[in-house]
Coordinates of N, CA and C in Angstrom, one line a residue:
M1 N 0.9 -1.2 0.0 CA 0.0 0.0 0.0 C 0.9 1.2 0.0
A2 N 0.5 2.2 -0.8 CA 1.3 3.5 -0.8 C 1.1 4.2 0.5
D3 N 1.5 5.5 0.5 CA 1.3 6.3 1.7 C -0.1 6.1 2.2
P4 N -0.3 5.9 3.5 CA -1.7 5.6 4.0 C -2.6 6.8 3.9
M5 N -2.0 8.1 4.0 CA -2.9 9.3 3.9 C -2.1 10.5 3.5
K6 N -2.8 11.4 2.9 CA -2.3 12.8 2.8 C -3.3 13.7 3.4
I7 N -2.8 14.5 4.4 CA -3.7 15.3 5.2 C -3.3 16.8 5.1
R8 N -4.3 17.6 4.9 CA -4.1 19.1 5.0 C -5.2 19.6 6.0
A9 N -4.7 20.5 6.9 CA -5.6 21.2 7.8 C -5.3 22.7 7.8
A10 N -6.3 23.5 7.6 CA -6.1 24.9 7.4 C -7.3 25.6 8.0
M11 N -7.0 26.8 8.5 CA -8.1 27.7 9.0 C -8.9 28.1 7.9
A12 N -10.3 28.1 8.1 CA -11.2 28.6 7.1 C -12.2 29.5 7.9
G13 N -11.8 30.7 8.0 CA -12.6 31.6 8.9 C -12.3 31.3 10.3
D14 N -13.4 31.0 11.1 CA -13.2 30.6 12.5 C -13.2 29.1 12.7
K15 N -13.2 28.3 11.6 CA -13.2 26.9 11.7 C -11.9 26.3 11.1
V16 N -11.7 25.0 11.4 CA -10.5 24.3 10.7 C -11.1 23.4 9.7
E17 N -10.6 23.5 8.5 CA -11.0 22.6 7.4 C -10.0 21.5 7.2
V18 N -10.4 20.3 7.3 CA -9.4 19.2 7.2 C -9.8 18.4 5.9
K19 N -8.8 18.1 5.1 CA -9.0 17.3 3.9 C -8.0 16.1 3.9
V20 N -8.6 14.9 3.7 CA -7.8 13.7 3.8 C -8.0 12.9 2.6
L21 N -6.9 12.4 2.0 CA -6.9 11.5 0.9 C -6.3 10.2 1.4
M22 N -7.1 9.1 1.5 CA -6.6 7.8 2.1 C -6.3 6.9 0.9
S23 N -5.2 6.2 1.1 CA -4.8 5.2 0.1 C -5.2 3.8 0.5
H24 N -6.2 3.3 -0.2 CA -6.8 1.9 0.2 C -7.5 1.4 -1.0
E25 N -7.4 0.1 -1.3 CA -8.1 -0.6 -2.4 C -9.6 -0.6 -2.3
M26 N -10.1 -0.8 -1.1 CA -11.6 -0.8 -0.9 C -12.3 -1.8 -1.8
E27 N -12.1 -3.1 -1.5 CA -12.8 -4.1 -2.2 C -14.2 -4.4 -1.6
T28 N -15.2 -4.6 -2.4 CA -16.6 -4.8 -1.8 C -16.8 -6.2 -1.4
G29 N -16.1 -7.1 -2.0 CA -16.4 -8.5 -1.7 C -17.4 -9.1 -2.7
Q30 N -17.7 -8.3 -3.7 CA -18.7 -8.8 -4.7 C -18.1 -9.0 -6.1
R31 N -16.9 -8.6 -6.3 CA -16.2 -8.8 -7.6 C -15.6 -10.1 -7.7
K32 N -15.3 -10.6 -8.9 CA -14.7 -11.9 -9.1 C -13.4 -11.7 -9.8
D33 N -12.4 -12.5 -9.6 CA -11.1 -12.4 -10.3 C -11.2 -13.2 -11.6
S34 N -10.2 -13.2 -12.4 CA -10.2 -13.8 -13.7 C -10.5 -15.3 -13.7
K35 N -10.4 -16.0 -12.6 CA -10.7 -17.4 -12.5 C -12.2 -17.6 -11.9
G36 N -12.9 -16.5 -11.7 CA -14.2 -16.6 -11.2 C -14.4 -16.7 -9.7
A37 N -13.3 -16.6 -9.0 CA -13.3 -16.7 -7.5 C -13.6 -15.3 -7.0
T38 N -14.4 -15.2 -5.9 CA -14.8 -13.9 -5.3 C -13.6 -13.3 -4.6
I39 N -13.4 -12.0 -4.9 CA -12.3 -11.3 -4.3 C -12.8 -10.9 -2.9
P40 N -12.1 -11.3 -1.8 CA -12.7 -11.0 -0.5 C -12.8 -9.5 -0.2
A41 N -13.8 -9.2 0.6 CA -14.0 -7.8 1.0 C -12.8 -7.2 1.8
W42 N -12.5 -6.0 1.5 CA -11.3 -5.3 2.2 C -11.6 -3.8 2.1
F43 N -12.0 -3.3 3.2 CA -12.4 -1.9 3.2 C -12.2 -1.2 4.5
I44 N -12.1 0.1 4.5 CA -11.9 0.9 5.7 C -13.2 0.8 6.5
Q45 N -13.2 0.5 7.8 CA -14.4 0.4 8.6 C -14.6 1.6 9.5
N46 N -13.5 2.0 10.1 CA -13.6 3.1 11.1 C -12.6 4.2 10.8
V47 N -13.0 5.5 10.9 CA -12.2 6.6 10.7 C -12.4 7.5 11.9
T48 N -11.3 8.0 12.5 CA -11.4 8.9 13.7 C -10.4 10.0 13.5
A49 N -10.9 11.2 13.8 CA -10.0 12.4 13.7 C -10.0 13.0 15.1
T50 N -8.8 13.4 15.6 CA -8.7 14.0 16.9 C -7.9 15.3 16.8
W51 N -8.2 16.2 17.7 CA -7.5 17.5 17.8 C -7.3 17.7 19.3
N52 N -6.0 17.9 19.6 CA -5.6 18.1 21.1 C -6.2 17.0 21.9
G53 N -6.3 15.7 21.4 CA -6.8 14.6 22.2 C -8.3 14.5 22.2
K54 N -9.0 15.4 21.6 CA -10.5 15.4 21.6 C -10.9 14.9 20.2
T55 N -11.9 14.0 20.2 CA -12.4 13.4 19.0 C -13.3 14.5 18.3
V56 N -13.0 14.8 17.1 CA -13.7 15.8 16.3 C -14.5 15.2 15.1
L57 N -14.2 13.9 14.8 CA -14.9 13.1 13.8 C -14.8 11.7 14.1
S58 N -15.9 11.0 14.0 CA -15.9 9.5 14.2 C -16.8 9.0 13.1
A59 N -16.4 8.1 12.3 CA -17.2 7.5 11.2 C -17.0 6.0 11.1
E60 N -18.1 5.4 10.7 CA -18.1 4.0 10.4 C -18.5 3.8 8.9
W61 N -17.6 3.2 8.1 CA -17.8 3.0 6.7 C -18.0 1.6 6.4
G62 N -18.5 1.3 5.2 CA -18.8 0.0 4.7 C -18.1 -0.2 3.3
P63 N -18.4 -1.3 2.7 CA -17.8 -1.6 1.4 C -18.2 -0.8 0.2
A64 N -19.2 0.1 0.4 CA -19.7 0.9 -0.7 C -18.8 2.2 -1.0
V65 N -17.8 2.4 -0.1 CA -17.0 3.6 -0.3 C -15.9 3.3 -1.4
A66 N -15.7 4.3 -2.2 CA -14.8 4.1 -3.4 C -13.3 3.9 -3.0
K67 N -12.5 3.4 -3.9 CA -11.1 3.2 -3.7 C -10.5 4.6 -3.5
N68 N -9.4 4.6 -2.6 CA -8.7 5.8 -2.3 C -9.7 7.0 -1.9
P69 N -10.4 6.8 -0.8 CA -11.5 7.7 -0.5 C -10.9 9.1 0.0
F70 N -11.7 10.1 -0.4 CA -11.4 11.5 0.0 C -12.4 11.9 1.1
L71 N -11.9 12.6 2.1 CA -12.8 13.0 3.2 C -12.5 14.5 3.5
S72 N -13.5 15.3 3.7 CA -13.3 16.7 4.0 C -14.3 17.0 5.1
F73 N -13.9 17.7 6.2 CA -14.8 18.1 7.3 C -14.2 19.3 7.9
K74 N -15.1 20.0 8.7 CA -14.7 21.2 9.4 C -15.0 21.0 10.9
F75 N -14.3 21.7 11.8 CA -14.6 21.7 13.2 C -14.2 23.1 13.8
A76 N -14.8 23.4 14.9 CA -14.5 24.7 15.5 C -13.5 24.5 16.7
G77 N -12.7 25.6 17.0 CA -11.9 25.5 18.1 C -10.4 25.5 17.9
G78 N -10.0 25.0 16.7 CA -8.5 24.9 16.4 C -7.9 26.2 16.1
K79 N -6.5 26.2 16.2 CA -5.8 27.4 15.8 C -4.5 26.9 15.1
P80 N -3.9 27.8 14.4 CA -2.7 27.5 13.7 C -1.6 26.9 14.6
G81 N -0.9 25.9 14.2 CA 0.1 25.2 15.0 C -0.4 24.0 15.7
D82 N -1.8 23.9 15.9 CA -2.3 22.7 16.6 C -2.2 21.5 15.6
K83 N -2.2 20.3 16.2 CA -2.1 19.1 15.4 C -3.5 18.4 15.3
V84 N -3.8 17.9 14.1 CA -5.0 17.1 13.8 C -4.5 15.7 13.4
T85 N -5.0 14.6 14.1 CA -4.6 13.3 13.8 C -5.7 12.5 13.3
V86 N -5.5 11.8 12.2 CA -6.5 10.9 11.6 C -6.1 9.5 11.6
T87 N -6.9 8.6 12.0 CA -6.7 7.2 12.1 C -7.8 6.4 11.4
W88 N -7.4 5.4 10.6 CA -8.4 4.5 10.0 C -8.0 3.1 10.3
T89 N -9.0 2.2 10.4 CA -8.8 0.8 10.6 C -9.7 0.1 9.6
D90 N -9.1 -0.9 8.9 CA -9.9 -1.7 7.9 C -10.5 -3.0 8.5
N91 N -11.3 -3.7 7.7 CA -11.9 -4.9 8.2 C -11.0 -6.1 8.4
K92 N -9.7 -5.9 8.0 CA -8.7 -7.0 8.2 C -7.8 -6.6 9.4
G93 N -8.1 -5.5 10.1 CA -7.4 -5.1 11.3 C -6.2 -4.2 11.0
D94 N -5.9 -3.8 9.7 CA -4.8 -2.9 9.4 C -5.2 -1.5 9.9
K95 N -4.3 -0.9 10.6 CA -4.6 0.5 11.2 C -3.5 1.4 10.7
R96 N -3.9 2.6 10.3 CA -3.0 3.6 9.8 C -3.3 4.9 10.5
T97 N -2.3 5.7 10.9 CA -2.4 7.0 11.5 C -1.5 8.0 10.9
D98 N -2.0 9.2 10.7 CA -1.1 10.3 10.2 C -1.6 11.6 10.9
E99 N -0.8 12.6 10.8 CA -1.2 13.9 11.4 C -0.8 15.1 10.5
A100 N -1.4 16.2 10.7 CA -1.1 17.4 10.1 C -1.2 18.6 11.0
T101 N -0.4 19.6 10.8 CA -0.4 20.8 11.6 C -1.3 21.8 10.9
I102 N -2.2 22.4 11.7 CA -3.1 23.4 11.2 C -2.3 24.6 10.7
T103 N -2.6 25.1 9.5 CA -1.9 26.3 9.0 C -2.9 27.5 8.9

């Protein structure tokens, strides 16, 4: 798998806008390979974003999310220099974490 995530966090007025591009194949479990065998499901199940130890986003995803998903959200309270941490876990137990500094 390539870099697990690319994160940008920037002030947008009085809120922080976070943009995350996650690298993941996101298989639904419904496709078949060239031999006709079902390709097992493999997708991001949980996404969590924290700022100063406080959860600002918590999401549960399923197999219908596209490959290499993009996520954008805003939250109040952040300031330049603070850190935003994003963690995802897939249905096979793989977990990735990355962080960005608010600009």
